[in-house]
Each structure stands twice: as structure tokens, then as C-alpha cells.
Coordinates of C-alpha atoms and ligand atoms in Angstrom, one line a residue:
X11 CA 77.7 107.1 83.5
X12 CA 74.4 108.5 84.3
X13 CA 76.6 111.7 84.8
X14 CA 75.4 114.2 82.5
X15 CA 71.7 114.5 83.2
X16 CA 72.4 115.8 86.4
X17 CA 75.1 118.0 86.1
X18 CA 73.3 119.8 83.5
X19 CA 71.2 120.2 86.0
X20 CA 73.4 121.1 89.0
X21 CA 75.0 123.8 86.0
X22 CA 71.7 125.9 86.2
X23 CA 72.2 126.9 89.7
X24 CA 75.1 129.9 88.9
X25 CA 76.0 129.3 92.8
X26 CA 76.9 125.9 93.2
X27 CA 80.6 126.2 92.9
X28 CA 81.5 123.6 95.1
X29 CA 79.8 120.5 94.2
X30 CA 79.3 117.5 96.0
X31 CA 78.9 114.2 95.0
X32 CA 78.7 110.4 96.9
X33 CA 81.6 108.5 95.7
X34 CA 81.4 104.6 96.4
X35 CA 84.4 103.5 98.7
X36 CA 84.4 100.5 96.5
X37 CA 84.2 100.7 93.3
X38 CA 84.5 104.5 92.4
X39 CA 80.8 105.1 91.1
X40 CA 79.5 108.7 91.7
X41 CA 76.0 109.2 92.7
X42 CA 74.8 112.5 92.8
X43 CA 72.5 111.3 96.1
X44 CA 73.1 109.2 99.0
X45 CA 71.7 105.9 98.5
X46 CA 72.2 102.7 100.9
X47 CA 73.4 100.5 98.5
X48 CA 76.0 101.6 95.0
X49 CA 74.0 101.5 91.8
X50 CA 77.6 100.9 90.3
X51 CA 78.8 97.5 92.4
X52 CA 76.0 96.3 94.9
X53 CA 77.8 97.0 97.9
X54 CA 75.9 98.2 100.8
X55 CA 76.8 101.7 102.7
X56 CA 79.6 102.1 100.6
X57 CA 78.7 105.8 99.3
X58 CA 80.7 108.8 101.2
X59 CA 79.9 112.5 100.5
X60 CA 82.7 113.9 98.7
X61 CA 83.7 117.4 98.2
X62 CA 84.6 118.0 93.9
X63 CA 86.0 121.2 92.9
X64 CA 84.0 122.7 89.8
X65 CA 86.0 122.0 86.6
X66 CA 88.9 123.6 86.4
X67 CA 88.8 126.3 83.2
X68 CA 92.3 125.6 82.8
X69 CA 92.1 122.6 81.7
X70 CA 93.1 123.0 78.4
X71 CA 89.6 123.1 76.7
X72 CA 88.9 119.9 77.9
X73 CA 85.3 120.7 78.8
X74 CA 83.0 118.4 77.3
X75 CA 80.5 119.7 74.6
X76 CA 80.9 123.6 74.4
X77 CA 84.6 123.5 73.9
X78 CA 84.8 121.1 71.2
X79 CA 84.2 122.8 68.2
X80 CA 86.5 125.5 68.8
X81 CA 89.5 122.7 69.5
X82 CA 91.9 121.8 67.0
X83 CA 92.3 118.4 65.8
X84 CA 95.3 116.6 67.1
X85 CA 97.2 114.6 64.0
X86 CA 97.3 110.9 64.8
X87 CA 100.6 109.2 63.5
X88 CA 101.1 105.8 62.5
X89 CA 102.8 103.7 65.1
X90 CA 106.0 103.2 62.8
X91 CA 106.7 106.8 62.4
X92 CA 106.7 107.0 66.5
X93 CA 110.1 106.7 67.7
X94 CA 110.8 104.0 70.1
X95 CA 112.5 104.8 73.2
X96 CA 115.0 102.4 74.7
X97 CA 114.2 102.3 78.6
X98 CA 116.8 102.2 80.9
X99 CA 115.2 100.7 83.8
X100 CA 116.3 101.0 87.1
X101 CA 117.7 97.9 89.2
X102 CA 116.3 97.8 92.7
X103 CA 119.0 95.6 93.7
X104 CA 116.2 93.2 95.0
X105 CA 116.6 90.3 92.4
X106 CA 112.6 89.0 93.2
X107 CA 111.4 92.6 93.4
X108 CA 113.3 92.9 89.5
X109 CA 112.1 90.0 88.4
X110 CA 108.4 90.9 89.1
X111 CA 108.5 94.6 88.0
X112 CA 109.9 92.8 84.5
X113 CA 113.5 94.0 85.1
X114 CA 113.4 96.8 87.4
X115 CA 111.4 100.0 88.0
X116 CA 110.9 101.9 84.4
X117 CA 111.5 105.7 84.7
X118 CA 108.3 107.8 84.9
X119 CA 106.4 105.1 85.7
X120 CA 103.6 104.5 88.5
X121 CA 103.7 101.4 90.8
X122 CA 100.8 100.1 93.1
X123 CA 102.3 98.4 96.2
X124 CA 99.2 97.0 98.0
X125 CA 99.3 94.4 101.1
X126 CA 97.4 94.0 104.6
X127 CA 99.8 96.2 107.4
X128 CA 102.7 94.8 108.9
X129 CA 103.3 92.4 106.1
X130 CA 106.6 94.1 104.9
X131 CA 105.7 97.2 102.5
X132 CA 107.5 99.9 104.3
X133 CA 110.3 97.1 104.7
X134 CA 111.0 96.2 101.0
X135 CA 110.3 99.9 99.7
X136 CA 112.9 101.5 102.0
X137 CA 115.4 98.4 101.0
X138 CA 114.7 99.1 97.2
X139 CA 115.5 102.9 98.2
X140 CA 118.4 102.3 99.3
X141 CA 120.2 100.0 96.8
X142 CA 119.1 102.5 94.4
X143 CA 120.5 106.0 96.2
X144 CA 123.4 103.5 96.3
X145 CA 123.5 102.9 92.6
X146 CA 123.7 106.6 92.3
X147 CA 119.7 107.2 91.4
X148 CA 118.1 110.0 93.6
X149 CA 115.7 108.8 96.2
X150 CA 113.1 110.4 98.1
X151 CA 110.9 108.6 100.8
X152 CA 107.6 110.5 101.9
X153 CA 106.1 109.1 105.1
X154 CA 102.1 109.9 105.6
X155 CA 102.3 107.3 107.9
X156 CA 105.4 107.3 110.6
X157 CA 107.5 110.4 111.1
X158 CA 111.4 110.4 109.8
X159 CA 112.7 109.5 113.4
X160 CA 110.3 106.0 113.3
X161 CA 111.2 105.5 108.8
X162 CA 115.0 106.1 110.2
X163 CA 114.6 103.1 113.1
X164 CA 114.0 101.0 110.3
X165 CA 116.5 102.3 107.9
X166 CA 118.7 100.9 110.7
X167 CA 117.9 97.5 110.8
X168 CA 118.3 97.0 107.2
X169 CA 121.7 98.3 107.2
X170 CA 124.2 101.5 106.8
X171 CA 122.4 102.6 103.1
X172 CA 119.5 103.1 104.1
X173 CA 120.1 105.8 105.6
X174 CA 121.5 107.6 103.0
X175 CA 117.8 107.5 101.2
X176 CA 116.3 111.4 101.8
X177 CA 112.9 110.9 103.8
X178 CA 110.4 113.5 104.2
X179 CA 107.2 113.1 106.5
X180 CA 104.4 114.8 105.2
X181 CA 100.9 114.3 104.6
X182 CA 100.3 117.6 102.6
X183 CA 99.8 116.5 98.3
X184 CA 101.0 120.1 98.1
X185 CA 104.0 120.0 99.5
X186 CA 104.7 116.6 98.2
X187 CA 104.5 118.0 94.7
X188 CA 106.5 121.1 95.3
X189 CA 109.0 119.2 97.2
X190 CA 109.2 116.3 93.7
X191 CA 109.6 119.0 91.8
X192 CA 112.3 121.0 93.5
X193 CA 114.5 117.8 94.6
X194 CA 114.1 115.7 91.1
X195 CA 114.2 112.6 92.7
X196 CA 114.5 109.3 90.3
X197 CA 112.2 107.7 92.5
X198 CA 109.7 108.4 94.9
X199 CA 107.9 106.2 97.9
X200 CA 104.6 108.0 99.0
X201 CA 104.2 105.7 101.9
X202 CA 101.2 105.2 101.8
X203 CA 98.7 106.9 99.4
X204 CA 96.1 106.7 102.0
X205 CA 97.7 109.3 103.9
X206 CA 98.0 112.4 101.4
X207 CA 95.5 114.7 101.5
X208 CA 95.0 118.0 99.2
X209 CA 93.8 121.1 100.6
X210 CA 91.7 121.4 97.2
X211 CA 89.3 118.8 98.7
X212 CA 87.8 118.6 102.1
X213 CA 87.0 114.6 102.1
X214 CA 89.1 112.9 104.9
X215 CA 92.6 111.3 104.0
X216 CA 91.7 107.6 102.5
X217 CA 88.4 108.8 101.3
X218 CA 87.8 107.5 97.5
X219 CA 88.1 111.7 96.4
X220 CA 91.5 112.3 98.2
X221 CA 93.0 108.8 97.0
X222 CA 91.9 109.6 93.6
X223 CA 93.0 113.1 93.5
X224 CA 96.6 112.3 95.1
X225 CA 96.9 109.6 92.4
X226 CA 95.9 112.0 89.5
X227 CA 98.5 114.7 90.4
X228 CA 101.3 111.9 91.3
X229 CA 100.7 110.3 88.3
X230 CA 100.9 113.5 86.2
X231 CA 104.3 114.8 88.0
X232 CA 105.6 111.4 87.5
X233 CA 105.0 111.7 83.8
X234 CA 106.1 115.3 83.8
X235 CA 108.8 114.9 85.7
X236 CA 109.6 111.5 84.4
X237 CA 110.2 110.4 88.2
X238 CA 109.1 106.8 89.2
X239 CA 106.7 106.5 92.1
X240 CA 105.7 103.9 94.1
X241 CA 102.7 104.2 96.0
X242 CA 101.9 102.3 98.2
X243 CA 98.1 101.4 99.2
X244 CA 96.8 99.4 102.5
X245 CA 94.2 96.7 101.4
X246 CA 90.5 95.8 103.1
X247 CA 90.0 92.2 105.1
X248 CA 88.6 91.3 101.4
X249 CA 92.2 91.6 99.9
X250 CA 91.4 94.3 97.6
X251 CA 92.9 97.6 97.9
X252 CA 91.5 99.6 100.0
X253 CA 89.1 101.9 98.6
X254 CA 90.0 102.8 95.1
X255 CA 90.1 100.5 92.3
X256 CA 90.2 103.3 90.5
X257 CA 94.1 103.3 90.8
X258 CA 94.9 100.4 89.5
X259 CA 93.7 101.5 86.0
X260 CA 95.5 104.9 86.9
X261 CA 99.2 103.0 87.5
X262 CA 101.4 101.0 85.1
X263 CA 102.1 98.6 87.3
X264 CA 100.2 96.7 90.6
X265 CA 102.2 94.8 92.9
X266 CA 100.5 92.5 95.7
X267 CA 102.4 91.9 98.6
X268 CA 101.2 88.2 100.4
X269 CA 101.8 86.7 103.0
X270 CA 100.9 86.3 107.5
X271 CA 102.4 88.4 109.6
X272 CA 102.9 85.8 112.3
X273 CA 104.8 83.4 109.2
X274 CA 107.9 84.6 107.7
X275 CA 107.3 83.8 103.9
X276 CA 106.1 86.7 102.0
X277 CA 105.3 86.3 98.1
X278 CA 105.0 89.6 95.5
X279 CA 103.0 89.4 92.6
X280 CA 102.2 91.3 89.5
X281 CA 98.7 91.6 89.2
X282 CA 99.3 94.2 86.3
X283 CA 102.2 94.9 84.3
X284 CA 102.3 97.3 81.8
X285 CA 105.9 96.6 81.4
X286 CA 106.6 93.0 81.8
X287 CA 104.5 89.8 82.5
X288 CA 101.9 89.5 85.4
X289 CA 101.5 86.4 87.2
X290 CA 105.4 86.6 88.0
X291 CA 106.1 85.5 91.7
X292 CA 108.7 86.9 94.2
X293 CA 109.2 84.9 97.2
X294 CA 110.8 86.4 100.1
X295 CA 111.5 85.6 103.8
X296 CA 111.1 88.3 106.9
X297 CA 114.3 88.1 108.9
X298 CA 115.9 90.7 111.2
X299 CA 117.4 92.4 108.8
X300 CA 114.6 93.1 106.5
X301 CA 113.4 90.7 103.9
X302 CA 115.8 88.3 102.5
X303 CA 114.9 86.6 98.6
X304 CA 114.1 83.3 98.7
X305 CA 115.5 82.4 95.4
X306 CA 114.6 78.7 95.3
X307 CA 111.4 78.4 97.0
X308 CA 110.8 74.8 96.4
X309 CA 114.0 73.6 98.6
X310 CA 113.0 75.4 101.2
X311 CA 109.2 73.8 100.9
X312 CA 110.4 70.2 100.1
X313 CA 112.7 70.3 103.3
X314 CA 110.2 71.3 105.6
X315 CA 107.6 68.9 103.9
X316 CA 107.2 65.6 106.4
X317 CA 105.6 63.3 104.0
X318 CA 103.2 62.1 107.5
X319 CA 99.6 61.5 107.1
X320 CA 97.2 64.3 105.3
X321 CA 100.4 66.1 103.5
X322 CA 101.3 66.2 99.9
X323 CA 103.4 68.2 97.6
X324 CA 101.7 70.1 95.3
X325 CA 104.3 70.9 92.0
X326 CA 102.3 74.2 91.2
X327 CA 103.8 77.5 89.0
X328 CA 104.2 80.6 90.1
X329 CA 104.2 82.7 86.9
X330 CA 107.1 81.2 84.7
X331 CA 108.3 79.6 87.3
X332 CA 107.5 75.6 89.0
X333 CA 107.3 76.2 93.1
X334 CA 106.4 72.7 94.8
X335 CA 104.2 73.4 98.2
X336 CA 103.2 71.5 101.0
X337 CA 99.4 70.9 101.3
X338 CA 98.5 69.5 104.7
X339 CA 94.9 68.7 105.7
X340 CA 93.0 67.4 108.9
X341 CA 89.8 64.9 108.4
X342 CA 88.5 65.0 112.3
X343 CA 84.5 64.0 113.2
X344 CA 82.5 66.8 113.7
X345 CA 80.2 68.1 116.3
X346 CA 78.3 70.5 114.6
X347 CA 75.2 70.3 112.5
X348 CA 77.3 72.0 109.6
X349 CA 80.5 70.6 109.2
X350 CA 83.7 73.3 109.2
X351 CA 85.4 73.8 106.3
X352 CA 88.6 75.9 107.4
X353 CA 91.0 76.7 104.2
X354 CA 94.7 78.9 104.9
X355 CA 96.4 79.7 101.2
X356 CA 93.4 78.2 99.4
X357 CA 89.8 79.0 97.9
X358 CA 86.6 77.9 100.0
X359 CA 84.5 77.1 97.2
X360 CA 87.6 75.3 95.7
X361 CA 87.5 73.4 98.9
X362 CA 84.0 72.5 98.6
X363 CA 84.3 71.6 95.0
X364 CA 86.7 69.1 95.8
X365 CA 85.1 67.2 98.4
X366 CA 81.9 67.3 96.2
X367 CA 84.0 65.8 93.6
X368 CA 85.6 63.0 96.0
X369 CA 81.9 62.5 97.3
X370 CA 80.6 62.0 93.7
X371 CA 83.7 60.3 91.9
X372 CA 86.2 58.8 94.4
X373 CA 83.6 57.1 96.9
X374 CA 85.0 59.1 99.7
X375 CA 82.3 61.1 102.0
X376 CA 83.3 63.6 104.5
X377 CA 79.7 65.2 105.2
X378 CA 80.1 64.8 109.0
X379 CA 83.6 65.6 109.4
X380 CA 85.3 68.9 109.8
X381 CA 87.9 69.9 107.0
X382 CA 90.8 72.1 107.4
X383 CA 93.5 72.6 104.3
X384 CA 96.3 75.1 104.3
X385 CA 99.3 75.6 102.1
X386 CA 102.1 75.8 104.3
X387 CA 104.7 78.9 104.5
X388 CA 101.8 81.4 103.8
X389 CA 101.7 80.5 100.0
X390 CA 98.6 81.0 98.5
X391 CA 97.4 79.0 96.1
X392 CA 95.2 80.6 92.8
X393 CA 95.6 77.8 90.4
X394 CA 93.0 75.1 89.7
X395 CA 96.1 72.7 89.4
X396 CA 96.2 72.6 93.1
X397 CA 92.8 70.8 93.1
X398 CA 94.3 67.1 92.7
X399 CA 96.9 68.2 96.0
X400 CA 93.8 69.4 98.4
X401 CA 91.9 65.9 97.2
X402 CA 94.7 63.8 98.4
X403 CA 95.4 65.6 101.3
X404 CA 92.1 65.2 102.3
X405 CA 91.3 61.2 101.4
X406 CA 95.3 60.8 103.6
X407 CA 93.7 62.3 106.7
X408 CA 90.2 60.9 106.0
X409 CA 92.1 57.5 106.0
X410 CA 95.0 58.1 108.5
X411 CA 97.6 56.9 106.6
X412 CA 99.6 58.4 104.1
X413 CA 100.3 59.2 100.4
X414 CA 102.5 56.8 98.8
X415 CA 106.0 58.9 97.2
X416 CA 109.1 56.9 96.4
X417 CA 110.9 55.5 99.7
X418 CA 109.4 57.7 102.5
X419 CA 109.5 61.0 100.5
X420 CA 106.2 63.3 100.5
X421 CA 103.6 62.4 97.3
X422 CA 103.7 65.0 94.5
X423 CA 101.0 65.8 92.8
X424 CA 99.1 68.6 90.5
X425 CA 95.8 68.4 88.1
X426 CA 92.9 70.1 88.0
X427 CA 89.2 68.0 88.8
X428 CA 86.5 68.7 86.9
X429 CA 83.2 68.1 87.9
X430 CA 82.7 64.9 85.9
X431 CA 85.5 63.5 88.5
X432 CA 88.2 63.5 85.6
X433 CA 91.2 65.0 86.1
X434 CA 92.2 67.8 83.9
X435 CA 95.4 69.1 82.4
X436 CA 96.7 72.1 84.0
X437 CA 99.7 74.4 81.8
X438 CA 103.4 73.7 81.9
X439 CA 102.8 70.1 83.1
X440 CA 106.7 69.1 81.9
X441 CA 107.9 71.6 84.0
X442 CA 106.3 71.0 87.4
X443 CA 106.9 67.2 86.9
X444 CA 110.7 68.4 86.2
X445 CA 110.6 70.5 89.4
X446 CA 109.6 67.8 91.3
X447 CA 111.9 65.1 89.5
X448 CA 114.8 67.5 90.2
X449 CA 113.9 67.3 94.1
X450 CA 113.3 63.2 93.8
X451 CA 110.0 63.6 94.1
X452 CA 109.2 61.1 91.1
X453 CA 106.7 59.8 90.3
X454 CA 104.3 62.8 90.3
X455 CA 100.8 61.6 90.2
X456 CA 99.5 64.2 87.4
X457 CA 96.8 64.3 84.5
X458 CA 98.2 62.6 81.3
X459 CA 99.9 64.5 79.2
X460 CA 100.4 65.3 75.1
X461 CA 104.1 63.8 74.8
X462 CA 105.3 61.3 77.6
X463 CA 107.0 62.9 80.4
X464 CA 109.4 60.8 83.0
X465 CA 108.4 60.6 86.6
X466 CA 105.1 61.4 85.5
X467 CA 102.5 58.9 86.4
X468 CA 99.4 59.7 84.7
X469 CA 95.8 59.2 85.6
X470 CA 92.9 60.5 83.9
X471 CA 90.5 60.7 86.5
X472 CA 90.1 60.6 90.7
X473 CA 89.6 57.3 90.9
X474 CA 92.8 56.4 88.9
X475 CA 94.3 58.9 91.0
X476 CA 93.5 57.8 94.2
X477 CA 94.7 54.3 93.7
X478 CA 98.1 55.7 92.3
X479 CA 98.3 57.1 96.0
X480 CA 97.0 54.9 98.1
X481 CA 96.7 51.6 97.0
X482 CA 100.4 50.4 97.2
X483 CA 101.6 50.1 100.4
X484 CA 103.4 52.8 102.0
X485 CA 106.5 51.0 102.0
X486 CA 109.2 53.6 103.1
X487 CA 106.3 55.2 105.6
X488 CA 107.7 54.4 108.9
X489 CA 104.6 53.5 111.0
Ligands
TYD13 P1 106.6 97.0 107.7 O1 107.5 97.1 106.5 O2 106.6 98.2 108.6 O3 105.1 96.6 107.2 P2 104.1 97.5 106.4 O4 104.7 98.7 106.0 O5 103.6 96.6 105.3 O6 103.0 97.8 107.4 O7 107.2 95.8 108.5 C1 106.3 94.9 109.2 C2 106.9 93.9 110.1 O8 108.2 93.5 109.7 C3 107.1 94.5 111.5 O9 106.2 93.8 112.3 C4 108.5 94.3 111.9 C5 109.0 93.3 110.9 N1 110.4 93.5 110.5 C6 111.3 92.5 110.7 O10 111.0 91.4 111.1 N2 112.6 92.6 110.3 C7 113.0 93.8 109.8 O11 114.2 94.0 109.5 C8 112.1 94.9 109.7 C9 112.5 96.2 109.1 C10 110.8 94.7 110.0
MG14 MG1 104.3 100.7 106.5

């Protein structure tokens, strides 16, 4: 946008050959001058100079305007004449990892692995690797970021196949390419994308250009070459990817890796899925020996669920799949003038909707008390069926006693609240109150529902909701 005007301009000058241009660190936008804050996104001092090569004439005529005419039309095809092409995807051998990509990694294509450091990405990257060099698909690892001897330390705590995976340390986007296209790999790790840097372009590895560029020429050897590649990206404090969104429209596929460092539950989602459905979860655990699937994720959250005072279970999905959650919250008088509101796992404003809503609706004021919620194991919530959970968690602490489940076991719970105080139906209600049936967590205290579900006991609003929870006596609660 706003692109043309001034590269007509620039165009008059025969000796500007090398071109530079600011390139927002945030959203992509390209100013031709400096400026404090991005005409594209808002963000302050997020412009960088960049260095951009003049258009290559190679390109094929792709020049805009002056080539046009002289280029011959391309013959579009119906989509029934275009022959479909079975695709043989690859298995990583990681079941959750599978599951997310939609059944494995699809040949040629371009996966975005982003997540905070330490969290696990070298970890599950060089375990995929080496299941597939061990299925007989050819690997090749390329480290920006540790050098072979450090990628082959941790080779060895995942185990003896790892180290047959082919690892190359390099930082060069030249020899990278070269190196793809002499070897023929199946599948590729750049790890990480922040760390390859073209001689072509003299912006600093990580800069907006050099991401962009690498991605661009990876993602055209991939297709070329029809080699997979999984890049790997860091991402900001924010969550987002560091840098360039501009990949993620580049890639077929955008995996998020979740999770603390300091917790050992680590979830993987599909943001974007060209090739299978987003929203798909992948729970794993950080052991010793690499990351280990947690293929029933609600067992493991039930157990470690107490049932004590300010926890609840929260039957939530994760994609296709019911996961039930703790929620745990502390209610504690405050001292400061603005009262803390200190989420883990769920939204702030989410937070402060709710206890608006409880404020409003459920006659229960916490305007001088300090809130804290988290989502235990690292799990984050993104739902608005998680709303109900944080409410009651809150209104047990607020009232130090707590939620009422069947003989002692932890409350279950889901709905969304809506502003009005009503409580809202949220998707795949049958199946969350199944999930939480199946761990004898009945009944869960839910929105009603279309068709009558067992173990469900419905309330259409906070009120309702609250008295479903609290108003019997905790009888298997031992005080
Ligand atoms: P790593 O995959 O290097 O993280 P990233 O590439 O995302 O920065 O692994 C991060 C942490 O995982 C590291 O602190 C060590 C720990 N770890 C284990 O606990 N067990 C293991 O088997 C391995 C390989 C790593
Ligand atoms: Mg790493």
C-alpha cells in the first residue's frame, strides 16, 4: 500500500540500486521514511531500516506495469480437470504432534513452530527427526542457534535415533539452500528462522527483511524440491511471533507451542492448518527424556485436582477433544487502593468481566480484595466456556468453603456469562458433560441444553448457578 507513489519516485534516480526501506518489526508495513510510530499497526518504534535489493530482472516478467502487456496469458482450468494428488504424509512418530499437523507432516509443505525459549522446540523437532530418519525418510537438522556438538547433547538424552538425524550448523541462507538441494532431505528443521541470514541483504539476523527473505527462498526450495520444512520461530513477551507475521501467511501450517518452563505440561496447537483442522490440541509432558504425550489429559488433571476451597473443574475442549482442568482462585483483602487481579492460563479482561458480572448478577462484591486465578498444569484457557469455572472459583475463595461435587469430588463446571448475568451455551456441551461423567464428576453445573443430557444440571443464569454450588451443604467436604 501506499507503495507505488514513491517508488516511482525513487525509479528516477538511475543510481539508487540499493534501496532502503523501514520495515515495521511488527506487522511487516514498509515505510519509505522513518517515522516513530507504524502507519500500518500503531505500534511505537517499531520501524527498522532495511536494506532491499532492486528487483530482480529475472524474475520472470513479473515487474508490475511495463511488463504486462508483453506477458502471455496463463489458461485457467476448471478445478475438475485438475488432478488430485493423493498425499502421503509423513508420520512423526509423535501421536500428539500427528494429530495436530492433521496426520502427519505433508511433503513440500512449510510449518511454523513458534513458542517462548526453553519451552521444548528444539526438544520435540529433534524427537520428530529422528522417528522419521528411523522410518527411512531423510532428515536434515540446521542449527542457527547451537553448534552440532550442543544439538548432539541433546540427541542423547532422547535416545540412540537421534543421533542418526544429519545436523548441520549454519547460519548462512546460502549454504542452507545449496546444502537442501545437494542432500534431498524429506524434511528439514531450520532451527530457528531467526538465525539465517542472506548475504543479499545487510539487515541483522531476526530483522523483519532477513526473516522474510529466508522464508521466501525456504518456502520456494520446499515447493521446488518438494522437501518439508519446519521452521521454527522464537515469539515476543506478547505471544506473537517474533517479528514477522508476515510468515504465517507465507507457511501452510502454524504450530504454537504452550506452556512454563518451570511446569512440565506443554500443549501444541494449530493456529493454522492448511491441511487439517486448527484448534487441535497436543498435550505433552517435559521429562528427562524429552517430551513424553500426554494422551489423556483429563486423568492426569482430575487426579491432581483437590476439590478444597477456591478450586473447580472446568470440563473445557481442546479442539475435538473434551480436556477437564483445574481452576483454582484466591479471594484475600487487599491493601492497595487498586485491587490486584493476577490471572496464569486465563484472559485479564475475561477476569474482570466475570467479577463485574458476579458484582452485577450474583450479589457477590470483591472491589477491595485481591483476585488471583490460574489454570493449573500451564493450560491455557481461550474459550469463553471457562467463564462459569473462574466465577465459581472465585465466589469458593470469596466464601472459604467449597464447591459442592458428589461425595468430596472437585465441582465441574463450564458455561459462558453474558453480561446480562445469564449463562450461555458454549459448543459440544454433551461431550464435556460426558468427559466429566466418565471421570465421576456428575453432576456438571452447565447452561441448559437443546436435548437433556445426564449428569448435567442446568442453570440458566449465575444466580441459579451459584446456588447449584453452594447452597447444599458440602456434605463429603471434610472440614
Ligand atoms: P529446548 O528444546 O532446547 O527448548 P527451545 O528449543 O524451545 O528453546 O528444551 C528446553 C528445556 O527442556 C531445557 O531447559 C531442558 C529441558 N529438557 C528436559 O527437561 N528433558 C529433555 O530430555 C530435554 C532434551 C530437554
Ligand atoms: Mg532451541
Amino acid at each position: 500500500m501506499g507503495r507505488d507513489p514513491s517508488s516511482a519516485a525513487l525509479s528516477l534516480r538511475p543510481m539508487a540500486k540499493i534501496r532502503s526501506s523501514h520495515v515495521c518489526q511488527t506487522c511487516g508495513h514498509v515505510a519509505m521514511a522513518w517515522t516513530g510510530k507504524c502507519p500500518g499497526c500503531g505500534e511505537w518504534n517499531t520501524l527498522v531500516e532495511t536494506v532491499r535489493r532492486p528487483p530482480a530482472k529475472s524474475a520472470g516478467g513479473r515487474s508490475a506495469g511495463a511488463g504486462a502487456a508483453t506477458t502471455a496469458a496463463a489458461r485457467p482450468v476448471k478445478l475438475r480437470e485438475v488432478t488430485s494428488v493423493q498425499v502421503s504424509r509423513l508420520a512423526t512418530g509423535i501421536g500428539e504432534l500427528d494429530r495436530v499437523l492433521g496426520g502427519g507432516i505433508v511433503p513440500g509443505s512449510l510449518i511454523l513452530l513458534g513458542g517462548s525459549p526453553g519451552i521444548g522446540k528444539s526438544t520435540i523437532t529433534g524427537m520428530a527427526m529422528a522417528n522419521l530418519q528411523a522410518g527411512g525418510a531423510g532428515t536434515l537438522y540446521v542449527s542457527g542457534e547451537e553448534s552440532a556438538s550442543q544439538v548432539r547433547l541433546r540427541a542423547e538424552r532422547l535416545g540412540p535415533e537421534a543421533l542418526d538425524v544429519r545436523v548441520l550448523a549454519e547460519n548462512s541462507l546460502e549454504t542452507i539452500l545449496a546444502t537442501v538441494e545437494a542432500e534431498s532431505p524429506s524434511v528439514v528443521v531450520i532451527d530457528s528462522i531467526q538465525t539465517v541470514h542472506s548475504a543479499d541483504l545487510s539487515g541483522t539476523p531476526g530483522s523483519v527483511g532477513q526473516v522474510r527473505e529466508a522464508a521466501n527462498r525456504l518456502a520456494e526450495a520446499a515447493k521446488r524440491l518438494d522437501v518439508a520444512m519446519i521452521l521454527v520461530g522464537h515469539v515476543t513477551k506478547e505471544g506473537s511471533l517474533a517479528g514477522p507475521r508476515v510468515l504465517e501467511h507465507l507457511v501452510d501450517c502454524v504450530l504454537q507451542f504452550d506452556g512454563e518452563k518451570e511446569r512440565t505440561y506443554r500443549t501444541l496447537r494449530a493456529v493454522k492448518n492448511r491441511f487439517g483442522a486448527t484448534s487441535e490440541v497436543g498435550v505433552f509432558e517435559m521429562r528427562s527424556g524429552g517430551l513424553t504425550e500426554v494422551t489423556d489429559p483429563s486423568a492426569r488433571f482430575v487426579e491432581e485436582a483437590s476439590g478444597a476451597t477456591g478450586s473447580v473443574v472446568l470440563a473445557s475442549m481442546e479442539g475435538t477433544r473434551p480436556v477437564l482442568v483445574e481452576v483454582q482462585a484466591l479471594v484475600n483483602p487487599s491493601e492497595l487502593e487498586i485491587p490486584r487481579r493476577v490471572v496464569n492460563g486465563i484472559d485479564r479482561n475475561r477476569l474482570s468481566m466475570v467479577l463485574a458480572v458476579l458484582a452485577r448478577h450474583g450479589g457477590v462484591g470483591l472491589g477491595t480484595s485481591d483476585v488471583f486465578v490460574s489454570v493449573v498444569g500451564g493450560v491455557r484457557i481461550d474459550e469463553p466456556g471457562g467463564d462459569l469455572a473462574v466465577a465459581l472459583a472465585v465466589v469458593s475463595a470469596q466464601r472459604g468453603r467449597p464447591a459442592a461435587g458428589r461425595s468430596g469430588r472437585p465441582l465441574a463446571c463450564f458455561g459462558e456469562l453474558g453480561l446480562t448475568g445469564d449463562l450461555r451455551y458454549v459448543g459440544h456441551a454433551d461431550r464435556r458433560v460426558a468427559e466429566a461423567v466418565k471421570f465421576g464428576l456428575d453432576p456438571v453445573v452447565g447452561p441448559p441444553s437443546g436435548e437433556r443430557l445426564a449428569g448435567l444440571a442446568p442453570c440458566s443464569d449465575v444466580r441459579q448457578a451459584l446456588k447449584a454450588a453452594f447452597a447444599t451443604s458440602p456434605q463429603g467436604a471434610v472440614a
